[in-house]
Amino acid sequence: MTGQQFGLDGLPEGERDRLRLRLEHLLEVETGFRSGSRYWARPGEPRAAYDPAVTTLTGRRRAKAAELGALSQQEMRQLGWSGVGERTLGRMAAAYRDLGPAGLIDGRRVGAPRGRRSIGPEVEEAMRAVHEQCLLRSRISMASRERLIHQYVRETFPDRNMRVPHRTTLARVWREWLGPGGGRQRYVRSAAAVPASAGVAVVASRPGQVVVLDSTPLPVKVLDDVFGTPITVHLTIALDAYTHSIVAFRLTPVAESSVEVAMLLRDVLSPLPMRPGWGEVMAWPYPGVPAALVADLAGGPVAGLPFFTPEAITVDHGAAFKNHHLVEVARTLGVDVLPARAMRPADKAACERAFAAIQSLLLELVPGWRGIDVADRGADPEADAAWTVAEMEHLLASWIVAVWQNRRLDQHAPAWDPSGRHSPNTLFAAAAARDGIALEIPPPDLYYKLLPVHFAKVDARRGVKVGGL
């Protein structure tokens, strides 16, 4: 695979059409014919302004710049060009001579065009072989990689007298083709071990299509509800990838278990009832559905938090998410499990960003905040703890419904309105108006179906024995 082919592989269909139109305009400037040859001339070609027999290259470029400047806004958007002049056409012609059609790809849309004339197939083979070798070794510098590339070329192609480019060129092409290589070796090996099909980004287009689950220790010391001693609890959330709604959360005094994750999924399916002290501002009528109907189905007033049946969930490889019980729960609910790559937190970037937002917007202001790092911890955060687990759970629920669900998503705006002011609630309302909404309230006996099954042994003298007890 050459560098030019590498740049064209996987190009979206729309970008291919845009590339074809750009190539036709450029070939008409360079040759007078949109096909690039007089043998495949179209009717009416060459046009008077582009006839190579009576015009110069500079004149044709000037005419093409004027023609492109007179196009409508829709035609310019289709080409992806704006303000194209003679010098821009000259640069495009040079890029086309160097890289072929890949030189006309808009790097802002699909990444910069890749490939170098100085990188032949032999050097490219050497670079990819060294990259495969470096995945299994300890991390080395680019200078050492360069020596290995020279060694591979000398040993594999001894009779060709190959010239290997300078280290700066190798480093630049290495970054373009194989990545910057700034990650830890175990992370790089973990990413490389995943099949190519598993590395395709999942783009959510509707609520509930992908729900991301993750857990983290709550950076606030809270008081135990029974003894009143300061303890550390774990926060587990379920985040909808499309609307960025925190559709469910759980606080556990110890590390999360599969039972807590199963109940978290059950909470995603169930509406959140209104709590004492919540006013009308916390209630949110579902789009196109009367509030009385939702309250009748749920058995009471419902808070402004979406609920739906998830289609797929993304989890990491923690013990609470990677066990037979959770697999059985997902099968019971009809949910697909999409495991993230090992040691790759970027696969759950939206969830990690939500944790950071909760910390900066809420938890840093709560008494008992113990900081992110031990070096930044206060003198005695346990003595500052003033909230019980139940009070902290109520605080988080109130903040999620009142603040998070109505907060503007600056960095996660939808593709169809990137400059609009959208919140998780408005995105859910827009999706409901477009696709409708399915109000499916789970039956009460679903709790029993999601609990783990234990085989009980009946002893005639000592009773029932469950789990060794």
Short mmCIF file of C-alpha atoms in Angstrom, two decimals:
data_model
loop_
_atom_site.label_atom_id
_atom_site.label_comp_id
_atom_site.label_asym_id
_atom_site.label_seq_id
_atom_site.Cartn_x
_atom_site.Cartn_y
_atom_site.Cartn_z
CA MET A 1 0.00 0.00 0.00
CA THR A 2 1.57 3.28 -1.05
CA GLY A 3 1.23 6.54 0.84
CA GLN A 4 -1.12 7.95 -1.83
CA GLN A 5 -3.45 4.96 -1.61
CA PHE A 6 -3.33 5.17 2.17
CA GLY A 7 -4.71 8.72 1.95
CA LEU A 8 -7.63 7.67 -0.30
CA ASP A 9 -8.65 4.54 1.61
CA GLY A 10 -11.86 4.89 3.58
CA LEU A 11 -12.78 8.26 2.04
CA PRO A 12 -16.50 8.95 2.63
CA GLU A 13 -18.76 8.91 -0.42
CA GLY A 14 -19.52 12.62 -0.17
CA GLU A 15 -15.83 13.48 -0.05
CA ARG A 16 -15.20 11.30 -3.10
CA ASP A 17 -17.79 13.27 -5.07
CA ARG A 18 -16.24 16.52 -3.88
CA LEU A 19 -12.79 15.26 -4.86
CA ARG A 20 -14.06 14.31 -8.34
CA LEU A 21 -15.50 17.81 -8.92
CA ARG A 22 -12.29 19.48 -7.75
CA LEU A 23 -10.22 17.26 -10.02
CA GLU A 24 -12.39 18.16 -13.02
CA HIS A 25 -11.94 21.89 -12.40
CA LEU A 26 -8.20 21.51 -11.95
CA LEU A 27 -7.74 19.36 -15.06
CA GLU A 28 -9.71 21.88 -17.10
CA VAL A 29 -7.26 24.57 -16.00
CA GLU A 30 -4.18 22.46 -16.68
CA THR A 31 -5.25 20.74 -19.95
CA GLY A 32 -8.42 22.50 -21.16
CA PHE A 33 -10.48 19.31 -20.73
CA ARG A 34 -12.28 18.15 -17.57
CA SER A 35 -11.27 14.57 -18.29
CA GLY A 36 -7.63 15.60 -18.60
CA SER A 37 -7.27 14.46 -22.23
CA ARG A 38 -8.58 15.65 -25.60
CA TYR A 39 -9.37 12.03 -26.48
CA TRP A 40 -12.20 12.03 -23.91
CA ALA A 41 -13.40 15.54 -24.60
CA ARG A 42 -16.94 16.34 -23.56
CA PRO A 43 -19.40 18.21 -25.81
CA GLY A 44 -18.35 21.84 -26.15
CA GLU A 45 -14.79 21.29 -24.92
CA PRO A 46 -12.44 22.96 -24.83
CA ARG A 47 -14.27 26.12 -23.84
CA ALA A 48 -12.95 29.39 -25.23
CA ALA A 49 -11.47 30.54 -21.91
CA TYR A 50 -9.64 27.22 -21.42
CA ASP A 51 -8.51 26.31 -24.96
CA PRO A 52 -4.81 25.45 -24.55
CA ALA A 53 -4.17 26.37 -28.16
CA VAL A 54 -5.02 30.08 -27.70
CA THR A 55 -4.67 30.65 -23.92
CA THR A 56 -1.86 30.51 -21.40
CA LEU A 57 -1.83 28.60 -18.11
CA THR A 58 -1.94 31.87 -16.17
CA GLY A 59 -4.91 33.06 -18.21
CA ARG A 60 -6.76 29.81 -17.63
CA ARG A 61 -6.13 30.03 -13.91
CA ARG A 62 -7.38 33.60 -13.88
CA ALA A 63 -10.53 32.56 -15.76
CA LYS A 64 -11.14 29.64 -13.43
CA ALA A 65 -10.77 31.87 -10.36
CA ALA A 66 -13.37 34.25 -11.81
CA GLU A 67 -15.67 31.34 -12.66
CA LEU A 68 -15.45 29.88 -9.16
CA GLY A 69 -16.03 33.29 -7.62
CA ALA A 70 -19.31 33.60 -9.52
CA LEU A 71 -20.71 30.29 -8.28
CA SER A 72 -23.68 30.22 -5.94
CA GLN A 73 -23.24 29.56 -2.23
CA GLN A 74 -24.67 26.05 -2.58
CA GLU A 75 -22.26 25.17 -5.40
CA MET A 76 -19.31 26.53 -3.41
CA ARG A 77 -20.40 24.45 -0.42
CA GLN A 78 -20.57 21.39 -2.65
CA LEU A 79 -16.99 22.00 -3.77
CA GLY A 80 -15.81 22.89 -0.28
CA TRP A 81 -13.93 25.89 -1.66
CA SER A 82 -14.13 29.58 -0.83
CA GLY A 83 -11.97 32.42 -2.12
CA VAL A 84 -9.99 30.31 -4.62
CA GLY A 85 -7.45 32.44 -6.53
CA GLU A 86 -4.68 31.91 -9.03
CA ARG A 87 -2.09 31.11 -6.37
CA THR A 88 -4.41 28.55 -4.75
CA LEU A 89 -4.91 26.84 -8.09
CA GLY A 90 -1.14 26.76 -8.55
CA ARG A 91 -0.64 25.13 -5.14
CA MET A 92 -3.33 22.57 -5.93
CA ALA A 93 -1.65 21.74 -9.22
CA ALA A 94 1.66 21.19 -7.40
CA ALA A 95 -0.03 18.98 -4.81
CA TYR A 96 -1.69 17.00 -7.60
CA ARG A 97 1.66 16.42 -9.28
CA ASP A 98 3.19 15.25 -5.99
CA LEU A 99 0.39 13.14 -4.53
CA GLY A 100 -2.11 12.62 -7.30
CA PRO A 101 -5.81 13.03 -6.43
CA ALA A 102 -4.95 12.75 -2.72
CA GLY A 103 -3.38 16.19 -2.94
CA LEU A 104 -6.82 17.74 -3.44
CA ILE A 105 -8.34 16.25 -0.27
CA ASP A 106 -9.43 18.84 2.27
CA GLY A 107 -7.38 17.98 5.36
CA ARG A 108 -9.84 19.87 7.59
CA ARG A 109 -12.55 17.38 6.69
CA VAL A 110 -10.86 14.00 6.40
CA GLY A 111 -7.31 14.54 7.64
CA ALA A 112 -4.27 15.76 5.82
CA PRO A 113 -3.26 13.96 2.59
CA ARG A 114 -0.59 11.42 3.31
CA GLY A 115 2.36 10.35 1.27
CA ARG A 116 5.79 11.59 0.15
CA ARG A 117 7.57 11.21 -3.15
CA SER A 118 10.74 10.42 -1.20
CA ILE A 119 9.05 7.46 0.51
CA GLY A 120 9.12 4.56 -1.91
CA PRO A 121 7.45 1.19 -1.40
CA GLU A 122 10.68 -0.29 0.01
CA VAL A 123 11.05 2.41 2.69
CA GLU A 124 7.34 2.19 3.51
CA GLU A 125 7.66 -1.56 3.96
CA ALA A 126 10.61 -1.00 6.28
CA MET A 127 8.71 1.57 8.34
CA ARG A 128 5.71 -0.70 8.83
CA ALA A 129 7.94 -3.67 9.68
CA VAL A 130 9.80 -1.60 12.29
CA HIS A 131 6.48 -0.38 13.68
CA GLU A 132 5.27 -3.95 14.15
CA GLN A 133 8.55 -4.84 15.82
CA CYS A 134 8.45 -1.84 18.15
CA LEU A 135 5.00 -2.79 19.42
CA LEU A 136 6.47 -5.79 21.24
CA ARG A 137 9.60 -4.05 22.53
CA SER A 138 10.14 -1.41 25.14
CA ARG A 139 9.70 2.14 23.94
CA ILE A 140 12.56 3.55 21.86
CA SER A 141 13.31 6.94 20.35
CA MET A 142 12.79 8.00 16.75
CA ALA A 143 16.57 7.95 16.24
CA SER A 144 16.64 4.26 17.11
CA ARG A 145 13.69 3.62 14.81
CA GLU A 146 15.62 5.32 12.02
CA ARG A 147 18.57 2.97 12.54
CA LEU A 148 16.24 -0.03 12.42
CA ILE A 149 14.70 1.27 9.18
CA HIS A 150 18.18 1.61 7.62
CA GLN A 151 19.06 -1.89 8.79
CA TYR A 152 15.86 -3.37 7.34
CA VAL A 153 16.43 -1.70 3.95
CA ARG A 154 20.05 -2.89 3.76
CA GLU A 155 19.20 -6.47 4.72
CA THR A 156 15.99 -6.84 2.69
CA PHE A 157 17.00 -4.94 -0.47
CA PRO A 158 20.81 -5.33 -0.69
CA ASP A 159 21.02 -5.01 -4.48
CA ARG A 160 18.88 -1.88 -4.97
CA ASN A 161 21.16 0.75 -3.40
CA MET A 162 18.15 2.40 -1.75
CA ARG A 163 18.37 5.92 -0.37
CA VAL A 164 16.51 6.38 2.91
CA PRO A 165 15.16 9.91 3.56
CA HIS A 166 16.39 12.11 6.40
CA ARG A 167 15.23 11.51 9.97
CA THR A 168 12.95 14.56 9.98
CA THR A 169 11.10 13.25 6.91
CA LEU A 170 10.83 9.79 8.45
CA ALA A 171 9.52 11.26 11.70
CA ARG A 172 6.91 13.37 9.86
CA VAL A 173 5.67 10.47 7.76
CA TRP A 174 5.74 8.17 10.80
CA ARG A 175 3.38 10.54 12.64
CA GLU A 176 1.05 10.77 9.63
CA TRP A 177 0.86 7.06 8.91
CA LEU A 178 1.42 5.37 12.25
CA GLY A 179 0.48 8.00 14.84
CA PRO A 180 2.55 10.23 17.11
CA GLY A 181 3.62 7.36 19.35
CA GLY A 182 3.37 9.41 22.53
CA GLY A 183 1.33 6.86 24.50
CA ARG A 184 2.57 4.28 26.92
CA GLN A 185 3.74 1.04 25.37
CA ARG A 186 1.11 -1.10 27.07
CA TYR A 187 -1.63 1.24 25.86
CA VAL A 188 -0.26 1.22 22.32
CA ARG A 189 -0.07 -2.58 22.32
CA SER A 190 -3.62 -2.79 23.69
CA ALA A 191 -4.92 -0.55 20.89
CA ALA A 192 -2.99 -2.42 18.20
CA ALA A 193 -4.32 -5.78 19.39
CA VAL A 194 -7.91 -4.77 18.66
CA PRO A 195 -9.18 -5.78 15.19
CA ALA A 196 -9.64 -2.99 12.68
CA SER A 197 -13.40 -3.49 12.69
CA ALA A 198 -13.50 -2.90 16.45
CA GLY A 199 -11.78 0.47 16.16
CA VAL A 200 -14.59 2.05 14.10
CA ALA A 201 -16.18 4.94 15.96
CA VAL A 202 -19.81 4.43 16.93
CA VAL A 203 -21.88 7.50 16.03
CA ALA A 204 -25.10 7.77 18.02
CA SER A 205 -28.06 9.25 16.16
CA ARG A 206 -30.90 8.80 18.66
CA PRO A 207 -31.43 8.56 22.44
CA GLY A 208 -30.78 5.14 23.88
CA GLN A 209 -28.72 3.90 20.94
CA VAL A 210 -25.56 3.79 23.09
CA VAL A 211 -25.51 4.24 26.87
CA VAL A 212 -22.07 4.47 28.49
CA LEU A 213 -21.58 3.04 31.98
CA ASP A 214 -18.64 3.90 34.19
CA SER A 215 -17.73 4.17 37.86
CA THR A 216 -15.31 6.26 39.90
CA PRO A 217 -14.62 6.86 43.60
CA LEU A 218 -16.54 9.93 44.74
CA PRO A 219 -13.92 12.58 45.68
CA VAL A 220 -16.00 13.67 48.68
CA LYS A 221 -15.99 12.08 52.11
CA VAL A 222 -19.52 11.31 53.30
CA LEU A 223 -20.92 10.02 56.58
CA ASP A 224 -22.20 6.50 56.97
CA ASP A 225 -25.98 6.43 57.47
CA VAL A 226 -25.74 4.03 60.44
CA PHE A 227 -22.60 4.89 62.42
CA GLY A 228 -21.90 8.41 61.11
CA THR A 229 -18.24 7.66 60.32
CA PRO A 230 -16.57 9.24 57.25
CA ILE A 231 -16.41 6.78 54.35
CA THR A 232 -15.62 6.78 50.63
CA VAL A 233 -18.39 5.85 48.22
CA HIS A 234 -18.33 4.98 44.53
CA LEU A 235 -20.36 6.86 41.92
CA THR A 236 -21.65 4.87 38.93
CA ILE A 237 -23.47 6.71 36.14
CA ALA A 238 -25.24 5.82 32.90
CA LEU A 239 -24.73 8.50 30.23
CA ASP A 240 -26.67 8.60 26.98
CA ALA A 241 -24.14 9.09 24.16
CA TYR A 242 -26.49 11.12 21.95
CA THR A 243 -28.07 13.61 24.37
CA HIS A 244 -25.36 13.43 27.09
CA SER A 245 -28.13 12.93 29.64
CA ILE A 246 -27.18 11.29 32.94
CA VAL A 247 -30.16 8.96 32.82
CA ALA A 248 -29.27 7.06 36.01
CA PHE A 249 -26.69 6.98 38.80
CA ARG A 250 -25.90 4.97 41.92
CA LEU A 251 -23.87 5.60 45.09
CA THR A 252 -22.41 2.50 46.75
CA PRO A 253 -20.56 2.54 50.09
CA VAL A 254 -18.13 -0.09 48.77
CA ALA A 255 -16.86 -0.89 45.28
CA GLU A 256 -19.67 -1.32 42.80
CA SER A 257 -20.97 -4.83 42.16
CA SER A 258 -22.85 -6.48 39.33
CA VAL A 259 -26.08 -6.16 41.32
CA GLU A 260 -25.66 -2.38 41.48
CA VAL A 261 -24.98 -2.23 37.73
CA ALA A 262 -28.09 -4.33 37.07
CA MET A 263 -30.21 -1.98 39.18
CA LEU A 264 -28.61 0.97 37.38
CA LEU A 265 -29.83 -0.45 34.07
CA ARG A 266 -33.24 -0.90 35.61
CA ASP A 267 -33.20 2.78 36.59
CA VAL A 268 -32.48 3.71 32.95
CA LEU A 269 -35.74 2.04 31.95
CA SER A 270 -37.76 3.62 34.77
CA PRO A 271 -38.88 7.25 35.18
CA LEU A 272 -37.48 9.18 38.11
CA PRO A 273 -40.32 10.07 40.52
CA MET A 274 -40.56 13.56 41.97
CA ARG A 275 -39.04 13.88 45.43
CA PRO A 276 -40.12 15.94 48.43
CA GLY A 277 -39.00 19.53 48.06
CA TRP A 278 -38.86 19.47 44.27
CA GLY A 279 -41.01 22.13 42.69
CA GLU A 280 -42.54 22.46 39.26
CA VAL A 281 -39.18 23.54 37.85
CA MET A 282 -37.91 19.99 38.35
CA ALA A 283 -40.77 18.47 36.37
CA TRP A 284 -40.35 18.26 32.63
CA PRO A 285 -43.24 17.23 30.35
CA TYR A 286 -42.14 14.73 27.76
CA PRO A 287 -42.48 16.08 24.20
CA GLY A 288 -45.78 15.24 22.55
CA VAL A 289 -47.02 13.26 25.58
CA PRO A 290 -49.42 14.70 28.18
CA ALA A 291 -47.89 14.92 31.64
CA ALA A 292 -50.97 13.24 33.11
CA LEU A 293 -50.41 10.20 30.89
CA VAL A 294 -46.78 9.86 31.98
CA ALA A 295 -47.78 10.26 35.64
CA ASP A 296 -50.54 7.66 35.22
CA LEU A 297 -48.15 5.14 33.66
CA ALA A 298 -45.42 5.80 36.24
CA GLY A 299 -47.76 5.88 39.22
CA GLY A 300 -47.00 9.48 40.18
CA PRO A 301 -45.42 12.76 39.04
CA VAL A 302 -42.21 12.28 37.06
CA ALA A 303 -39.06 14.42 37.23
CA GLY A 304 -37.42 15.97 34.17
CA LEU A 305 -35.07 13.10 33.33
CA PRO A 306 -35.39 10.97 30.17
CA PHE A 307 -36.00 7.24 30.47
CA PHE A 308 -35.91 4.66 27.70
CA THR A 309 -34.84 1.14 26.85
CA PRO A 310 -31.17 1.21 25.80
CA GLU A 311 -30.14 -0.59 22.65
CA ALA A 312 -26.48 -1.03 23.58
CA ILE A 313 -24.23 -0.26 26.55
CA THR A 314 -20.50 0.48 26.57
CA VAL A 315 -18.60 -0.78 29.63
CA ASP A 316 -14.98 -1.17 30.63
CA HIS A 317 -13.27 -4.31 31.88
CA GLY A 318 -13.91 -3.83 35.59
CA ALA A 319 -15.08 -6.76 37.67
CA ALA A 320 -18.56 -5.26 38.09
CA PHE A 321 -19.06 -4.94 34.32
CA LYS A 322 -17.25 -8.07 33.12
CA ASN A 323 -19.06 -11.02 34.68
CA HIS A 324 -21.71 -13.60 33.88
CA HIS A 325 -24.41 -11.82 35.87
CA LEU A 326 -24.22 -8.62 33.80
CA VAL A 327 -24.21 -10.64 30.56
CA GLU A 328 -27.36 -12.40 31.72
CA VAL A 329 -28.94 -9.06 32.69
CA ALA A 330 -28.17 -7.64 29.25
CA ARG A 331 -29.71 -10.73 27.65
CA THR A 332 -32.84 -10.35 29.78
CA LEU A 333 -33.24 -6.69 28.79
CA GLY A 334 -32.34 -7.29 25.13
CA VAL A 335 -29.33 -4.97 25.33
CA ASP A 336 -26.09 -5.40 23.37
CA VAL A 337 -22.82 -5.04 25.31
CA LEU A 338 -20.06 -3.07 23.54
CA PRO A 339 -16.91 -3.48 25.68
CA ALA A 340 -14.35 -0.70 25.49
CA ARG A 341 -10.75 -1.48 24.68
CA ALA A 342 -8.59 -2.41 27.64
CA MET A 343 -6.74 0.53 29.19
CA ARG A 344 -8.27 2.96 26.69
CA PRO A 345 -10.36 5.50 28.67
CA ALA A 346 -10.84 7.55 25.50
CA ASP A 347 -13.44 4.98 24.40
CA LYS A 348 -15.64 6.38 27.18
CA ALA A 349 -14.56 9.99 26.75
CA ALA A 350 -18.07 11.38 27.24
CA CYS A 351 -18.39 9.59 30.59
CA GLU A 352 -14.95 10.74 31.76
CA ARG A 353 -15.82 14.30 30.79
CA ALA A 354 -19.09 14.06 32.73
CA PHE A 355 -17.19 12.97 35.84
CA ALA A 356 -14.87 15.97 35.48
CA ALA A 357 -17.82 18.33 35.07
CA ILE A 358 -19.56 16.94 38.15
CA GLN A 359 -16.38 17.45 40.16
CA SER A 360 -15.72 21.02 39.00
CA LEU A 361 -19.32 22.24 39.06
CA LEU A 362 -20.62 20.56 42.21
CA LEU A 363 -18.38 18.35 44.30
CA GLU A 364 -15.60 20.90 44.83
CA LEU A 365 -18.12 23.07 46.68
CA VAL A 366 -19.33 20.31 49.01
CA PRO A 367 -17.83 19.94 52.52
CA GLY A 368 -15.59 16.89 52.69
CA TRP A 369 -13.99 17.43 49.26
CA ARG A 370 -10.74 15.45 49.31
CA GLY A 371 -9.33 16.52 45.94
CA ILE A 372 -8.14 14.53 42.96
CA ASP A 373 -4.59 13.91 44.15
CA VAL A 374 -3.21 13.07 47.59
CA ALA A 375 -0.73 15.95 47.32
CA ASP A 376 -3.59 18.42 46.90
CA ARG A 377 -5.64 17.07 49.80
CA GLY A 378 -6.67 19.24 52.72
CA ALA A 379 -5.46 18.89 56.28
CA ASP A 380 -8.37 16.69 57.42
CA PRO A 381 -11.12 16.12 54.81
CA GLU A 382 -12.75 13.45 56.98
CA ALA A 383 -13.42 16.02 59.69
CA ASP A 384 -15.07 18.28 57.07
CA ALA A 385 -17.55 15.58 56.01
CA ALA A 386 -21.08 16.75 56.76
CA TRP A 387 -23.33 14.94 54.27
CA THR A 388 -24.65 11.44 54.75
CA VAL A 389 -24.89 8.98 51.87
CA ALA A 390 -28.64 9.56 51.56
CA GLU A 391 -28.18 13.35 51.56
CA MET A 392 -25.41 13.14 48.96
CA GLU A 393 -27.61 10.95 46.77
CA HIS A 394 -30.44 13.48 47.02
CA LEU A 395 -28.04 16.35 46.23
CA LEU A 396 -26.72 14.59 43.12
CA ALA A 397 -30.25 13.77 41.92
CA SER A 398 -31.38 17.38 42.39
CA TRP A 399 -28.31 18.77 40.63
CA ILE A 400 -28.60 16.39 37.66
CA VAL A 401 -32.29 17.18 37.08
CA ALA A 402 -32.08 20.94 37.68
CA VAL A 403 -28.62 21.84 36.35
CA TRP A 404 -27.04 19.15 34.18
CA GLN A 405 -30.10 18.38 32.06
CA ASN A 406 -30.60 22.08 31.28
CA ARG A 407 -26.95 23.04 30.85
CA ARG A 408 -25.77 24.14 27.42
CA LEU A 409 -23.57 21.62 25.58
CA ASP A 410 -20.84 23.82 24.14
CA GLN A 411 -18.45 21.06 23.05
CA HIS A 412 -21.08 18.42 22.27
CA ALA A 413 -23.44 20.32 19.99
CA PRO A 414 -25.24 18.15 17.39
CA ALA A 415 -23.85 17.94 13.87
CA TRP A 416 -27.09 19.31 12.38
CA ASP A 417 -26.86 22.53 14.45
CA PRO A 418 -23.27 23.05 15.69
CA SER A 419 -23.80 26.69 16.64
CA GLY A 420 -27.15 26.26 18.39
CA ARG A 421 -27.83 26.38 22.10
CA HIS A 422 -28.71 22.81 23.07
CA SER A 423 -28.97 20.98 26.37
CA PRO A 424 -29.59 17.28 27.06
CA ASN A 425 -33.30 17.99 27.50
CA THR A 426 -33.63 19.95 24.24
CA LEU A 427 -31.76 17.25 22.31
CA PHE A 428 -34.09 14.61 23.72
CA ALA A 429 -37.10 16.77 22.79
CA ALA A 430 -35.79 17.22 19.24
CA ALA A 431 -35.22 13.48 18.86
CA ALA A 432 -38.67 12.73 20.25
CA ALA A 433 -40.27 15.16 17.78
CA ARG A 434 -38.35 13.53 14.93
CA ASP A 435 -38.66 9.82 15.79
CA GLY A 436 -41.38 9.71 18.44
CA ILE A 437 -41.08 8.39 21.99
CA ALA A 438 -41.87 4.95 23.42
CA LEU A 439 -43.17 5.10 26.99
CA GLU A 440 -42.45 1.59 28.19
CA ILE A 441 -42.65 1.36 31.98
CA PRO A 442 -40.94 -1.86 33.19
CA PRO A 443 -43.10 -4.17 35.32
CA PRO A 444 -42.34 -4.39 39.07
CA ASP A 445 -41.25 -8.02 38.86
CA LEU A 446 -38.30 -7.01 36.66
CA TYR A 447 -36.35 -6.45 39.88
CA TYR A 448 -36.43 -10.18 40.58
CA LYS A 449 -35.39 -11.08 37.03
CA LEU A 450 -32.29 -8.87 37.29
CA LEU A 451 -31.08 -10.23 40.64
CA PRO A 452 -28.39 -12.93 40.58
CA VAL A 453 -29.59 -16.51 40.97
CA HIS A 454 -28.22 -18.65 43.83
CA PHE A 455 -28.79 -22.35 44.21
CA ALA A 456 -30.13 -23.10 47.68
CA LYS A 457 -29.30 -26.30 49.50
CA VAL A 458 -31.93 -27.53 51.95
CA ASP A 459 -30.60 -29.32 55.01
CA ALA A 460 -33.16 -31.24 57.06
CA ARG A 461 -31.44 -30.32 60.34
CA ARG A 462 -30.00 -26.84 59.77
CA GLY A 463 -32.35 -25.23 57.25
CA VAL A 464 -31.42 -23.50 53.97
CA LYS A 465 -27.84 -22.86 52.87
CA VAL A 466 -27.30 -20.05 50.32
CA GLY A 467 -23.85 -18.98 49.13
CA GLY A 468 -22.14 -20.98 51.84
CA LEU A 469 -24.13 -19.34 54.64
#
